Short mmCIF file of C-alpha atoms in Angstrom, two decimals:
data_model
loop_
_atom_site.label_atom_id
_atom_site.label_comp_id
_atom_site.label_asym_id
_atom_site.label_seq_id
_atom_site.Cartn_x
_atom_site.Cartn_y
_atom_site.Cartn_z
CA UNK I 219 31.29 -25.99 3.64
CA UNK I 220 31.03 -26.30 7.32
CA UNK I 221 32.90 -28.81 9.66
CA UNK I 222 29.53 -30.32 10.92
CA UNK I 223 28.42 -30.81 7.33
CA UNK I 224 31.76 -32.34 6.24
CA UNK I 225 31.60 -35.06 8.99
CA UNK I 226 28.09 -36.05 8.40
CA UNK I 227 29.14 -36.45 4.96
CA UNK I 228 32.15 -38.25 5.43
CA UNK I 229 30.58 -40.40 7.74
CA UNK I 230 28.12 -41.58 5.60
CA UNK I 231 30.35 -41.95 2.68
CA UNK I 232 32.76 -44.27 5.50
CA UNK I 233 29.57 -46.45 6.60
CA UNK I 234 30.10 -45.31 10.13
CA UNK I 235 26.91 -42.80 10.51
CA UNK I 236 24.31 -43.34 13.11
CA UNK I 237 20.68 -42.88 12.23
CA UNK I 238 20.81 -39.98 13.79
CA UNK I 239 23.47 -38.73 11.84
CA UNK I 240 21.87 -39.82 8.52
CA UNK I 241 18.36 -37.95 9.34
CA UNK I 242 20.22 -34.70 10.17
CA UNK I 243 22.05 -35.26 6.77
CA UNK I 244 19.01 -36.12 5.07
CA UNK I 245 17.39 -32.77 6.39
CA UNK I 246 20.20 -30.24 5.14
CA UNK I 247 20.39 -32.04 2.07
CA UNK I 248 16.36 -31.39 1.79
CA UNK I 249 16.24 -27.43 3.12
CA UNK I 250 19.82 -25.89 2.10
CA UNK I 251 20.54 -25.76 -1.66
CA UNK I 252 24.52 -25.40 -0.89
CA UNK I 253 24.52 -28.31 1.07
CA UNK I 254 23.29 -30.17 -2.03
CA UNK I 255 26.04 -28.37 -4.20
CA UNK I 256 28.64 -29.42 -1.38
CA UNK I 257 27.78 -32.92 -1.18
CA UNK I 258 27.35 -33.52 -4.74
CA UNK I 259 31.03 -32.22 -5.23
CA UNK I 260 32.01 -34.35 -2.32
CA UNK I 261 30.88 -38.02 -2.91
CA UNK I 262 30.82 -37.71 -6.93
CA UNK I 263 26.84 -38.68 -7.47
CA UNK I 264 27.52 -39.48 -10.82
CA UNK I 265 30.11 -42.45 -10.33
CA UNK I 266 29.06 -43.66 -6.64
CA UNK I 267 25.36 -44.23 -6.88
CA UNK I 268 24.22 -47.89 -7.76
CA UNK I 269 21.14 -49.38 -6.26
CA UNK I 270 20.57 -53.15 -7.29
CA UNK I 271 21.42 -55.18 -10.10
CA UNK I 272 18.89 -55.68 -12.44
CA UNK I 273 17.97 -58.54 -14.10
CA UNK I 274 18.64 -58.86 -17.71
CA UNK I 275 15.72 -59.09 -20.49
CA UNK I 276 16.06 -58.49 -24.06
CA UNK I 277 14.23 -55.95 -26.16
CA UNK I 278 14.07 -54.46 -29.81
CA UNK I 279 11.31 -51.87 -28.73
CA UNK I 280 13.21 -48.68 -29.22
CA UNK I 281 13.25 -49.50 -33.29
CA UNK I 282 15.78 -46.59 -33.97
CA UNK I 283 18.49 -49.12 -35.31
CA UNK I 284 20.99 -47.53 -37.66
CA UNK I 285 22.38 -50.50 -38.88
CA UNK I 286 24.98 -51.18 -35.43
CA UNK I 287 24.61 -53.79 -32.66
CA UNK I 288 24.55 -51.80 -29.78
CA UNK I 289 23.36 -54.71 -27.44
CA UNK I 290 26.74 -55.80 -26.76
CA UNK I 291 27.42 -52.83 -24.51
CA UNK I 292 24.32 -53.14 -22.33
CA UNK I 293 25.17 -54.98 -19.38
CA UNK I 294 24.33 -52.67 -16.18
CA UNK I 295 27.05 -52.35 -13.57
CA UNK I 296 27.15 -54.55 -10.51
CA UNK I 297 25.70 -52.78 -7.35
CA UNK I 298 27.79 -50.87 -5.13
CA UNK I 299 28.48 -53.41 -2.03
CA UNK I 300 27.80 -52.80 1.84
CA UNK I 301 26.68 -49.65 3.59
CA UNK I 302 28.39 -47.11 1.45
CA UNK I 303 26.04 -47.59 -1.72
CA UNK I 304 23.12 -47.95 0.34
CA UNK I 305 23.75 -44.83 1.95
CA UNK I 306 24.68 -42.73 -0.67
CA UNK I 307 21.48 -43.72 -2.27
CA UNK I 308 20.02 -42.54 0.50
CA UNK I 309 21.16 -39.32 0.81
CA UNK I 310 21.22 -38.87 -3.12
CA UNK I 311 17.48 -39.61 -3.55
CA UNK I 312 16.88 -36.81 -1.19
CA UNK I 313 18.18 -34.47 -4.03
CA UNK I 314 16.54 -35.97 -6.56
CA UNK I 315 13.23 -36.11 -4.72
CA UNK I 316 13.80 -32.63 -3.89
CA UNK I 317 14.12 -32.10 -8.10
CA UNK I 318 11.04 -33.88 -8.41
CA UNK I 319 9.19 -32.19 -5.42
CA UNK I 320 9.91 -28.96 -7.49
CA UNK I 321 8.81 -30.13 -10.92
CA UNK I 322 5.53 -31.42 -9.54
CA UNK I 323 4.74 -28.16 -8.04
CA UNK I 324 5.75 -26.05 -11.45
CA UNK I 325 4.06 -28.68 -13.51
CA UNK I 326 0.64 -28.67 -11.32
CA UNK I 327 -2.35 -29.54 -13.66
CA UNK I 328 -4.01 -26.54 -13.11
CA UNK I 329 -1.45 -24.54 -14.46
CA UNK I 330 -1.04 -26.15 -17.86
CA UNK I 331 -2.77 -24.14 -20.58
CA UNK I 332 -3.13 -24.63 -24.67
CA UNK I 333 -0.59 -23.69 -27.10
CA UNK I 334 -0.53 -20.92 -29.32
CA UNK I 335 -3.10 -20.87 -32.10
CA UNK I 336 -5.98 -21.44 -29.19
CA UNK I 337 -7.74 -18.80 -29.37
CA UNK I 338 -7.83 -16.85 -26.00
CA UNK I 339 -5.01 -19.05 -24.38
CA UNK I 340 -2.13 -17.99 -26.92
CA UNK I 341 -1.21 -15.22 -24.44
CA UNK I 342 0.52 -17.44 -22.37
CA UNK I 343 4.64 -17.62 -22.10
CA UNK I 344 5.73 -20.26 -24.49
CA UNK I 345 8.40 -22.47 -22.86
CA UNK I 346 9.56 -24.15 -26.34
CA UNK I 347 9.98 -23.74 -30.29
CA UNK I 348 9.26 -26.18 -32.72
CA UNK I 349 12.70 -26.50 -34.70
CA UNK I 350 11.91 -29.21 -37.26
CA UNK I 351 8.94 -30.66 -38.39
CA UNK I 352 8.96 -33.23 -41.33
CA UNK I 353 6.17 -35.71 -42.67
CA UNK I 354 4.25 -34.64 -39.66
CA UNK I 355 0.28 -35.21 -39.20
CA UNK I 356 -0.84 -33.56 -35.76
CA UNK I 357 -4.00 -34.30 -33.82
CA UNK I 358 -6.02 -30.82 -33.69
CA UNK I 359 -4.26 -27.70 -34.78
CA UNK I 360 -1.13 -28.38 -37.09
CA UNK I 361 2.44 -27.26 -35.91
CA UNK I 362 4.84 -25.45 -38.00
CA UNK I 363 8.57 -24.97 -37.90
CA UNK I 364 9.54 -21.97 -35.89
CA UNK I 365 6.32 -21.82 -33.99
CA UNK I 366 6.65 -20.54 -30.21
CA UNK I 367 5.57 -23.82 -28.02
CA UNK I 368 3.28 -23.37 -25.03
CA UNK I 369 2.62 -25.37 -22.42
CA UNK I 370 -0.06 -28.33 -22.85
CA UNK I 371 -0.99 -31.50 -25.14
CA UNK I 372 0.38 -32.20 -28.13
CA UNK I 373 -0.58 -35.32 -30.19
CA UNK I 374 1.60 -36.27 -33.14
CA UNK I 375 -0.13 -39.02 -35.35
CA UNK I 376 3.01 -39.51 -37.49
CA UNK I 377 6.40 -38.03 -38.51
CA UNK I 378 9.08 -36.34 -36.82
CA UNK I 379 9.11 -33.61 -35.02
CA UNK I 380 12.02 -31.76 -32.78
CA UNK I 381 11.86 -28.82 -30.19
CA UNK I 382 14.08 -26.91 -28.28
CA UNK I 383 13.02 -25.47 -24.80
CA UNK I 384 13.80 -22.65 -23.16
CA UNK I 385 15.95 -24.66 -20.55
CA UNK I 386 18.50 -25.62 -23.35
CA UNK I 387 17.57 -28.97 -24.17
CA UNK I 388 16.46 -30.60 -27.73
CA UNK I 389 14.01 -33.01 -28.10
CA UNK I 390 12.97 -35.14 -30.92
CA UNK I 391 9.39 -36.44 -31.16
CA UNK I 392 8.50 -39.25 -32.98
CA UNK I 393 4.66 -40.45 -33.93
CA UNK I 394 2.34 -41.44 -33.26
CA UNK I 395 3.22 -40.00 -29.43
CA UNK I 396 1.47 -38.14 -27.13
CA UNK I 397 3.51 -35.56 -25.02
CA UNK I 398 2.52 -32.75 -22.56
CA UNK I 399 4.97 -29.58 -22.21
CA UNK I 400 5.17 -28.62 -18.77
CA UNK I 401 7.90 -26.39 -18.42
CA UNK I 402 10.95 -25.13 -19.90
CA UNK I 403 12.93 -28.21 -18.32
CA UNK I 404 10.01 -30.64 -18.31
CA UNK I 405 7.73 -32.98 -20.04
CA UNK I 406 5.28 -35.68 -19.55
CA UNK I 407 5.40 -38.02 -22.32
CA UNK I 408 2.12 -40.32 -22.40
CA UNK I 409 3.32 -42.96 -25.01
CA UNK I 410 5.57 -42.65 -28.04
CA UNK I 411 9.41 -42.26 -28.83
CA UNK I 412 11.88 -39.13 -27.72
CA UNK I 413 15.14 -38.72 -27.84
CA UNK I 414 16.83 -36.03 -25.58
CA UNK I 415 20.09 -34.27 -25.79
CA UNK I 416 20.48 -32.02 -22.83
CA UNK I 417 24.13 -30.08 -23.29
CA UNK I 418 26.00 -27.93 -20.88
CA UNK I 419 23.51 -25.75 -18.88
CA UNK I 420 20.32 -27.94 -19.95
CA UNK I 421 20.85 -30.89 -16.95
CA UNK I 422 17.78 -31.51 -15.05
CA UNK I 423 15.73 -32.12 -17.86
CA UNK I 424 12.82 -34.00 -16.51
CA UNK I 425 10.74 -36.88 -18.84
CA UNK I 426 7.82 -38.06 -16.87
CA UNK I 427 5.93 -40.87 -17.88
CA UNK I 428 2.49 -43.07 -16.75
CA UNK I 429 4.60 -44.86 -14.25
CA UNK I 430 8.19 -43.13 -14.08
CA UNK I 431 10.45 -40.31 -13.64
CA UNK I 432 13.56 -39.66 -15.95
CA UNK I 433 15.90 -37.02 -14.60
CA UNK I 434 18.68 -35.90 -17.18
CA UNK I 435 21.98 -35.57 -15.37
CA UNK I 436 24.15 -34.17 -18.46
CA UNK I 437 23.55 -36.22 -21.04
CA UNK I 438 21.61 -37.76 -24.10
CA UNK I 439 19.15 -40.24 -23.85
CA UNK I 440 15.80 -41.93 -25.48
CA UNK I 441 12.58 -42.82 -23.31
CA UNK I 442 9.87 -44.64 -24.95
CA UNK I 443 6.22 -45.29 -23.66
CA UNK I 444 4.12 -48.04 -24.90
CA UNK I 445 0.39 -47.39 -24.60
CA UNK I 446 0.37 -49.89 -20.94
CA UNK I 447 2.68 -47.04 -19.56
CA UNK I 448 5.84 -49.70 -19.77
CA UNK I 449 8.63 -47.04 -20.13
CA UNK I 450 11.98 -47.62 -21.53
CA UNK I 451 15.01 -45.65 -20.87
CA UNK I 452 18.18 -45.60 -22.78
CA UNK I 453 21.01 -43.81 -22.21
CA UNK I 454 23.34 -42.47 -25.24
CA UNK I 455 25.78 -40.38 -23.41
CA UNK I 456 26.40 -39.25 -19.68
CA UNK I 457 24.14 -40.71 -16.87
CA UNK I 458 20.26 -40.32 -16.13
CA UNK I 459 18.06 -40.75 -12.91
CA UNK I 460 14.92 -42.75 -12.82
CA UNK I 461 12.22 -43.90 -10.36
CA UNK I 462 8.94 -45.52 -10.07
CA UNK I 463 6.46 -42.51 -9.68
CA UNK I 464 4.40 -44.18 -7.63
CA UNK I 465 6.67 -45.17 -5.06
CA UNK I 466 7.72 -42.28 -2.96
CA UNK I 467 9.61 -44.80 -0.79
CA UNK I 468 11.49 -45.80 -3.99
CA UNK I 469 15.05 -44.82 -4.20
CA UNK I 470 16.29 -43.45 -7.36
CA UNK I 471 18.61 -45.64 -9.64
CA UNK I 472 21.06 -44.63 -11.86
CA UNK I 473 21.74 -45.14 -15.77
CA UNK I 474 24.91 -44.43 -17.72
CA UNK I 475 26.04 -44.64 -21.06
CA UNK I 476 25.35 -47.79 -23.03
CA UNK I 477 22.62 -49.10 -20.66
CA UNK I 478 19.15 -49.66 -20.76
CA UNK I 479 16.28 -50.66 -18.44
CA UNK I 480 12.56 -51.40 -19.01
CA UNK I 481 10.32 -50.52 -16.52
CA UNK I 482 6.98 -52.41 -16.68
CA UNK I 483 3.39 -51.57 -15.79
CA UNK I 484 4.35 -52.51 -11.87
CA UNK I 485 7.25 -50.50 -11.34
CA UNK I 486 9.97 -53.25 -11.66
CA UNK I 487 12.73 -52.49 -13.51
CA UNK I 488 14.78 -54.88 -15.90
CA UNK I 489 17.65 -54.64 -17.64
CA UNK I 490 17.69 -54.64 -21.69
CA UNK I 491 20.39 -53.71 -24.26
CA UNK I 492 20.81 -50.30 -25.24
CA UNK I 493 19.67 -49.62 -29.14
CA UNK I 494 19.26 -46.09 -29.58
CA UNK I 495 21.70 -44.18 -31.63
CA UNK I 496 23.10 -40.93 -30.52
CA UNK I 497 21.21 -37.62 -31.19
CA UNK I 498 23.28 -36.62 -34.05
CA UNK I 499 22.97 -39.99 -35.59
CA UNK I 500 19.29 -39.65 -35.10
CA UNK I 501 19.22 -36.41 -36.91
CA UNK I 502 21.40 -37.60 -39.55
CA UNK I 503 19.30 -40.28 -40.26
CA UNK I 504 15.89 -37.90 -40.82
CA UNK I 505 18.42 -35.93 -43.02
CA UNK I 506 17.19 -32.77 -42.74
CA UNK I 507 16.60 -30.66 -46.39
CA UNK I 508 16.24 -27.41 -47.58
CA UNK I 509 12.79 -26.40 -48.10
CA UNK I 510 12.92 -23.75 -50.95
CA UNK I 511 9.60 -25.16 -52.19
CA UNK I 512 8.00 -23.17 -49.40
CA UNK I 513 9.18 -20.04 -50.39
CA UNK I 514 6.35 -17.36 -50.17
CA UNK I 515 8.33 -14.33 -51.94
CA UNK I 516 11.90 -14.88 -53.71
CA UNK I 517 14.32 -12.51 -55.82
CA UNK I 518 17.48 -13.74 -56.54
CA UNK I 519 17.82 -10.80 -59.60
CA UNK I 520 18.41 -13.35 -61.82
CA UNK I 521 18.97 -10.82 -65.09
CA UNK I 522 21.66 -9.79 -67.38
CA UNK I 523 24.38 -7.42 -66.20
CA UNK I 524 23.84 -3.80 -66.76
CA UNK I 525 21.04 -1.26 -66.04
CA UNK I 526 17.64 -3.08 -65.66
CA UNK I 527 14.67 -0.48 -66.37
CA UNK I 528 12.36 -1.05 -63.08
CA UNK I 529 9.09 -2.03 -65.38
CA UNK I 530 11.37 -5.22 -66.25
CA UNK I 531 12.28 -6.26 -62.92
CA UNK I 532 9.27 -8.94 -63.05
CA UNK I 533 11.44 -11.90 -62.56
CA UNK I 534 11.09 -14.16 -58.92
CA UNK I 535 8.14 -15.67 -57.41
CA UNK I 536 5.54 -14.24 -54.56
CA UNK I 537 5.43 -10.42 -56.06
CA UNK I 538 2.60 -8.33 -56.98
CA UNK I 539 4.48 -6.31 -59.47
CA UNK I 540 7.88 -5.09 -60.40
CA UNK I 541 10.46 -3.10 -58.18
CA UNK I 542 9.73 0.52 -57.72
CA UNK I 543 11.98 3.43 -56.70
CA UNK I 544 10.67 5.08 -53.50
CA UNK I 545 11.34 8.71 -52.54
CA UNK I 546 13.02 8.75 -49.18
CA UNK I 547 11.16 10.45 -46.23
CA UNK I 548 12.47 12.36 -43.20
CA UNK I 549 16.11 11.39 -42.62
CA UNK I 550 16.65 10.02 -46.03
CA UNK I 551 16.51 13.32 -47.34
CA UNK I 552 15.78 14.40 -51.42
CA UNK I 553 17.13 11.88 -54.41
CA UNK I 554 19.77 13.58 -56.32
CA UNK I 555 21.28 10.86 -58.52
CA UNK I 556 18.93 8.22 -58.51
CA UNK I 557 16.33 9.49 -60.67
CA UNK I 558 17.12 7.16 -62.96
CA UNK I 559 14.20 4.26 -63.08
CA UNK I 560 16.49 1.34 -63.41
CA UNK I 561 18.55 -1.73 -61.24
CA UNK I 562 22.19 -1.76 -61.49
CA UNK I 563 22.69 -5.67 -62.20
CA UNK I 564 26.24 -7.25 -61.80
CA UNK I 565 27.44 -10.66 -61.64
CA UNK I 566 30.35 -12.49 -60.18
CA UNK I 567 30.91 -10.02 -57.44
CA UNK I 568 29.77 -11.75 -54.66
CA UNK I 569 31.90 -14.83 -53.50
CA UNK I 570 30.18 -16.74 -50.62
CA UNK I 571 30.50 -20.16 -49.01
CA UNK I 572 27.32 -21.03 -48.45
CA UNK I 573 25.41 -23.43 -50.84
CA UNK I 574 23.60 -20.98 -53.06
CA UNK I 575 23.88 -19.31 -56.30
CA UNK I 576 24.82 -15.70 -54.68
CA UNK I 577 25.90 -13.31 -57.07
CA UNK I 578 26.52 -16.05 -59.85
CA UNK I 579 23.28 -15.64 -61.68
CA UNK I 580 22.85 -11.94 -60.64
CA UNK I 581 22.89 -9.30 -58.01
CA UNK I 582 21.42 -5.94 -57.09
CA UNK I 583 24.25 -2.78 -56.98
CA UNK I 584 23.17 0.04 -54.67
CA UNK I 585 25.50 2.92 -55.56
CA UNK I 586 26.76 5.17 -52.50
CA UNK I 587 24.00 7.12 -52.13
CA UNK I 588 20.35 7.21 -50.52
CA UNK I 589 18.15 5.03 -52.05
CA UNK I 590 14.65 3.24 -51.41
CA UNK I 591 13.33 0.41 -53.29
CA UNK I 592 9.87 -1.35 -52.61
CA UNK I 593 8.26 -4.26 -54.11
CA UNK I 594 4.85 -5.69 -53.23
CA UNK I 595 3.83 -9.09 -51.84
CA UNK I 596 1.44 -11.09 -53.07
CA UNK I 597 0.50 -12.28 -49.87
CA UNK I 598 0.78 -10.06 -47.16
CA UNK I 599 2.03 -10.59 -43.70
CA UNK I 600 -0.65 -10.15 -41.05
CA UNK I 601 0.28 -8.70 -37.94
CA UNK I 602 -3.37 -9.51 -36.35
CA UNK I 603 -2.87 -13.60 -36.93
CA UNK I 604 -0.92 -16.54 -35.35
CA UNK I 605 2.09 -17.06 -38.05
CA UNK I 606 5.78 -17.11 -38.54
CA UNK I 607 8.02 -15.60 -41.42
CA UNK I 608 11.47 -15.79 -42.01
CA UNK I 609 13.62 -13.71 -44.42
CA UNK I 610 17.27 -13.77 -45.60
CA UNK I 611 19.13 -11.76 -47.56
CA UNK I 612 22.93 -11.55 -48.54
CA UNK I 613 24.66 -8.01 -48.20
CA UNK I 614 28.00 -7.38 -49.22
CA UNK I 615 29.57 -3.76 -48.85
CA UNK I 616 31.81 -2.95 -52.03
CA UNK I 617 35.06 -2.10 -51.03
CA UNK I 618 36.12 0.02 -53.89
CA UNK I 619 37.25 2.71 -51.18
CA UNK I 620 39.64 2.53 -48.19
CA UNK I 621 37.62 4.94 -46.38
CA UNK I 622 35.32 3.06 -43.88
CA UNK I 623 34.69 5.92 -41.49
CA UNK I 624 31.70 6.99 -43.30
CA UNK I 625 28.90 5.27 -41.71
CA UNK I 626 26.94 2.66 -44.13
CA UNK I 627 23.65 1.90 -43.42
CA UNK I 628 21.44 -0.78 -44.96
CA UNK I 629 18.10 -1.67 -43.93
CA UNK I 630 15.07 -4.15 -44.85
CA UNK I 631 11.82 -3.28 -44.11
CA UNK I 632 8.19 -4.92 -44.11
CA UNK I 633 6.08 -2.02 -44.58
CA UNK I 634 2.11 -1.76 -44.56
CA UNK I 635 -0.41 0.95 -44.37
CA UNK I 636 -3.26 0.36 -42.05
CA UNK I 637 -4.68 3.88 -42.34
CA UNK I 638 -2.60 7.30 -43.12
CA UNK I 639 0.38 6.47 -40.86
CA UNK I 640 2.72 3.65 -42.09
CA UNK I 641 3.21 0.26 -39.60
CA UNK I 642 6.70 -1.40 -40.69
CA UNK I 643 9.35 -3.52 -39.12
CA UNK I 644 13.03 -2.59 -39.89
CA UNK I 645 15.92 -4.74 -39.69
CA UNK I 646 19.17 -3.27 -40.39
CA UNK I 647 23.11 -2.58 -39.42
CA UNK I 648 24.42 0.81 -38.96
CA UNK I 649 27.91 1.95 -39.65
CA UNK I 650 29.37 0.84 -36.27
CA UNK I 651 28.51 -2.40 -37.28
CA UNK I 652 25.71 -2.80 -34.94
CA UNK I 653 22.44 -4.59 -35.82
CA UNK I 654 19.24 -3.33 -34.83
CA UNK I 655 15.44 -3.85 -35.12
CA UNK I 656 13.16 -1.14 -35.14
CA UNK I 657 9.89 -2.36 -33.94
CA UNK I 658 6.37 -1.43 -35.23
CA UNK I 659 5.83 0.92 -32.46
CA UNK I 660 8.69 2.96 -33.62
CA UNK I 661 11.24 1.75 -30.65
CA UNK I 662 14.44 0.81 -31.61
CA UNK I 663 16.37 -2.12 -30.14
CA UNK I 664 20.21 -2.74 -30.78
CA UNK I 665 22.42 -5.40 -30.37
CA UNK I 666 24.70 -5.59 -27.39
CA UNK I 667 27.52 -6.62 -29.54
CA UNK I 668 28.99 -5.27 -32.51
CA UNK I 669 29.47 -7.61 -35.41
CA UNK I 670 33.50 -8.37 -36.51
CA UNK I 671 34.55 -6.61 -39.98
CA UNK I 672 33.68 -8.05 -42.97
CA UNK I 673 32.31 -7.06 -46.09
CA UNK I 674 29.78 -9.88 -46.97
CA UNK I 675 26.86 -11.19 -44.73
CA UNK I 676 24.06 -13.57 -44.48
CA UNK I 677 20.88 -11.68 -42.71
CA UNK I 678 18.05 -14.05 -41.28
CA UNK I 679 15.31 -12.17 -39.37
CA UNK I 680 12.02 -14.11 -37.65
CA UNK I 681 8.56 -12.57 -37.27
CA UNK I 682 6.28 -14.01 -34.88
CA UNK I 683 2.91 -12.70 -35.12
CA UNK I 684 -0.10 -13.34 -32.91
CA UNK I 685 -3.68 -12.52 -32.78
CA UNK I 686 -3.43 -12.56 -28.97
CA UNK I 687 -0.30 -11.50 -27.16
CA UNK I 688 2.91 -9.84 -28.15
CA UNK I 689 4.51 -10.06 -31.86
CA UNK I 690 8.13 -11.08 -31.34
CA UNK I 691 10.82 -10.11 -33.78
CA UNK I 692 14.52 -11.64 -34.09
CA UNK I 693 17.20 -10.65 -36.28
CA UNK I 694 20.98 -12.37 -36.67
CA UNK I 695 23.71 -11.33 -39.33
CA UNK I 696 26.11 -14.29 -40.36
CA UNK I 697 29.73 -13.85 -41.64
CA UNK I 698 30.92 -15.71 -44.49
CA UNK I 699 32.90 -17.99 -42.24
CA UNK I 700 29.81 -19.28 -40.12
CA UNK I 701 28.19 -22.32 -40.85
CA UNK I 702 24.37 -22.48 -40.45
CA UNK I 703 22.77 -25.25 -38.78
CA UNK I 704 19.57 -27.05 -40.04
CA UNK I 705 17.61 -25.45 -37.45
CA UNK I 706 17.03 -21.70 -36.08
CA UNK I 707 19.74 -20.58 -33.55
CA UNK I 708 19.04 -20.71 -29.96
CA UNK I 709 20.26 -17.38 -29.39
CA UNK I 710 19.70 -14.18 -32.00
CA UNK I 711 22.00 -11.06 -32.13
CA UNK I 712 19.12 -8.59 -31.57
CA UNK I 713 15.35 -9.85 -30.03
CA UNK I 714 12.23 -7.51 -29.45
CA UNK I 715 8.45 -7.62 -29.07
CA UNK I 716 5.91 -5.26 -29.65
CA UNK I 717 1.91 -5.03 -28.90
CA UNK I 718 0.16 -6.72 -31.80
CA UNK I 719 -1.20 -4.31 -34.54
CA UNK I 720 -4.11 -4.75 -37.06
CA UNK I 721 -1.96 -4.13 -40.07
CA UNK I 722 -0.90 -6.09 -43.35
CA UNK I 723 2.91 -5.84 -44.23
CA UNK I 724 2.24 -5.81 -48.01
CA UNK I 725 5.55 -4.81 -49.15
CA UNK I 726 9.25 -5.07 -48.42
CA UNK I 727 11.66 -1.93 -48.93
CA UNK I 728 15.33 -1.76 -49.24
CA UNK I 729 17.15 1.19 -48.16
CA UNK I 730 20.67 1.80 -48.68
CA UNK I 731 22.59 4.84 -47.28
CA UNK I 732 26.50 4.01 -48.19
CA UNK I 733 29.78 5.77 -48.88
CA UNK I 734 31.06 2.67 -50.74
CA UNK I 735 27.88 1.37 -52.66
CA UNK I 736 26.23 -2.22 -51.60
CA UNK I 737 25.56 -5.24 -53.11
CA UNK I 738 22.42 -7.63 -52.24
CA UNK I 739 21.24 -10.72 -53.21
CA UNK I 740 19.33 -13.74 -52.67
CA UNK I 741 16.19 -12.25 -50.92
CA UNK I 742 14.27 -14.95 -49.50
CA UNK I 743 10.68 -14.92 -47.44
CA UNK I 744 9.32 -18.08 -46.06
CA UNK I 745 7.36 -19.78 -43.28
CA UNK I 746 10.35 -22.06 -41.78
CA UNK I 747 14.08 -21.72 -41.38
CA UNK I 748 14.82 -24.39 -43.84
CA UNK I 749 13.16 -22.51 -46.51
CA UNK I 750 15.16 -19.33 -46.27
CA UNK I 751 18.47 -20.42 -44.29
CA UNK I 752 21.39 -22.07 -47.17
CA UNK I 753 21.98 -25.19 -44.97
CA UNK I 754 24.38 -28.22 -45.95
CA UNK I 755 25.15 -31.74 -45.13
CA UNK I 756 27.80 -30.55 -42.52
CA UNK I 757 24.88 -28.47 -40.81
CA UNK I 758 23.29 -31.57 -39.40
CA UNK I 759 25.37 -31.74 -36.10
#
């Protein structure tokens, strides 16, 4: 930091800056990002800002009570006295105004377009993902878990939904509510309730309302907007900045954890008791549950141990016929020892910590050779539509030999034949323990990170198909000690995109090329993460 800038900030903090010095500091903070960073570090914005004592006003509008009285912690801190607080408020408000100006520029109404599913507008870039939807009634196009969300308006008539923005913030929306998705770091809440969690790296998330703007400073907070526009802000952790949206000259104010404020229709703020639960408390209160009832296809290999003739492999759900032995092509070579038309079923050879009966009621043991089995879906995956499909599969390498030098390959493909040439998307792991996806175009995308050595994994993948725009494919392999959340992960180990093709993926293909043999179980295919992921109560954090 330059000596001149240091002197300006020091003079402002000491209350001895002249009007000319304050103007110069304001100019530098407005025009120089590094100067703003230095300023924030120097004066500790989070602890220094306060503008006025807000008159107390009791309210019970935010009805998220979980049985504890939070009102006793709701008194707002007294304002800083003297020119120190005034000067810091002026300078800091410049920083916040700069953020707001940038927000307004990005979120110009002319740039707002519809979400996926709106025909020709679906090709816009998504900015968030719908993670959770329970008992939701939507106005207009219905939204489903796992669906990418594009800029535009969303009206939730009733129910509870949760979204993760590409900027990292997570938002719970409680109906009835109307919200407009603006950017990966901003929304406009027209009316209704939201709870926001902006963890490390997601600071700066903006919730605009008809009369105010709330800017996260690294925190959890709740906002409620009445249909009149009156806005409540409740800070659960950290701090937020807020200001009236129609008063450019109004200084931004800071709310800290345990504080609440209501901004009436005129823009006048009044203190209220903070009465919203923490984000994880709210999630626990809605108690997300697994949704295996939504499964489109399921195979648990619930057969008696021993050799099972293929024509008797008719259990499970969502299938059109039994498993078939498929002769590999190309790199897979010719079958030598797999000519028998059987599946080898074993019991008790998979030991998993996930809350599913993996291996205990039966599992498929693939011998140490090249094999392909396929089974047709009752309802194919249409690559030329707007939909989301998840799958999961337990995979365990048989440790019957100490030879781990030979490469093992296990693949799961969704395949279809639009004509003479087969279209497929493949998820798998090669011997170097690198997850990969082979796209319908034939291109292969490898993970940049090698998996730790482990004999059992849970594969979970996601396919997002679009009628207009690229299809998306995601894949992640979990080891036995990893706990699964009730929502899909923020990052996948492998992600790929490919141009949408007019093809139906009408069958699943299991391919194995192993020197030791592989055991698989619990193949699940469904429309949501919760329909395929074995989540538990511990996954609600």
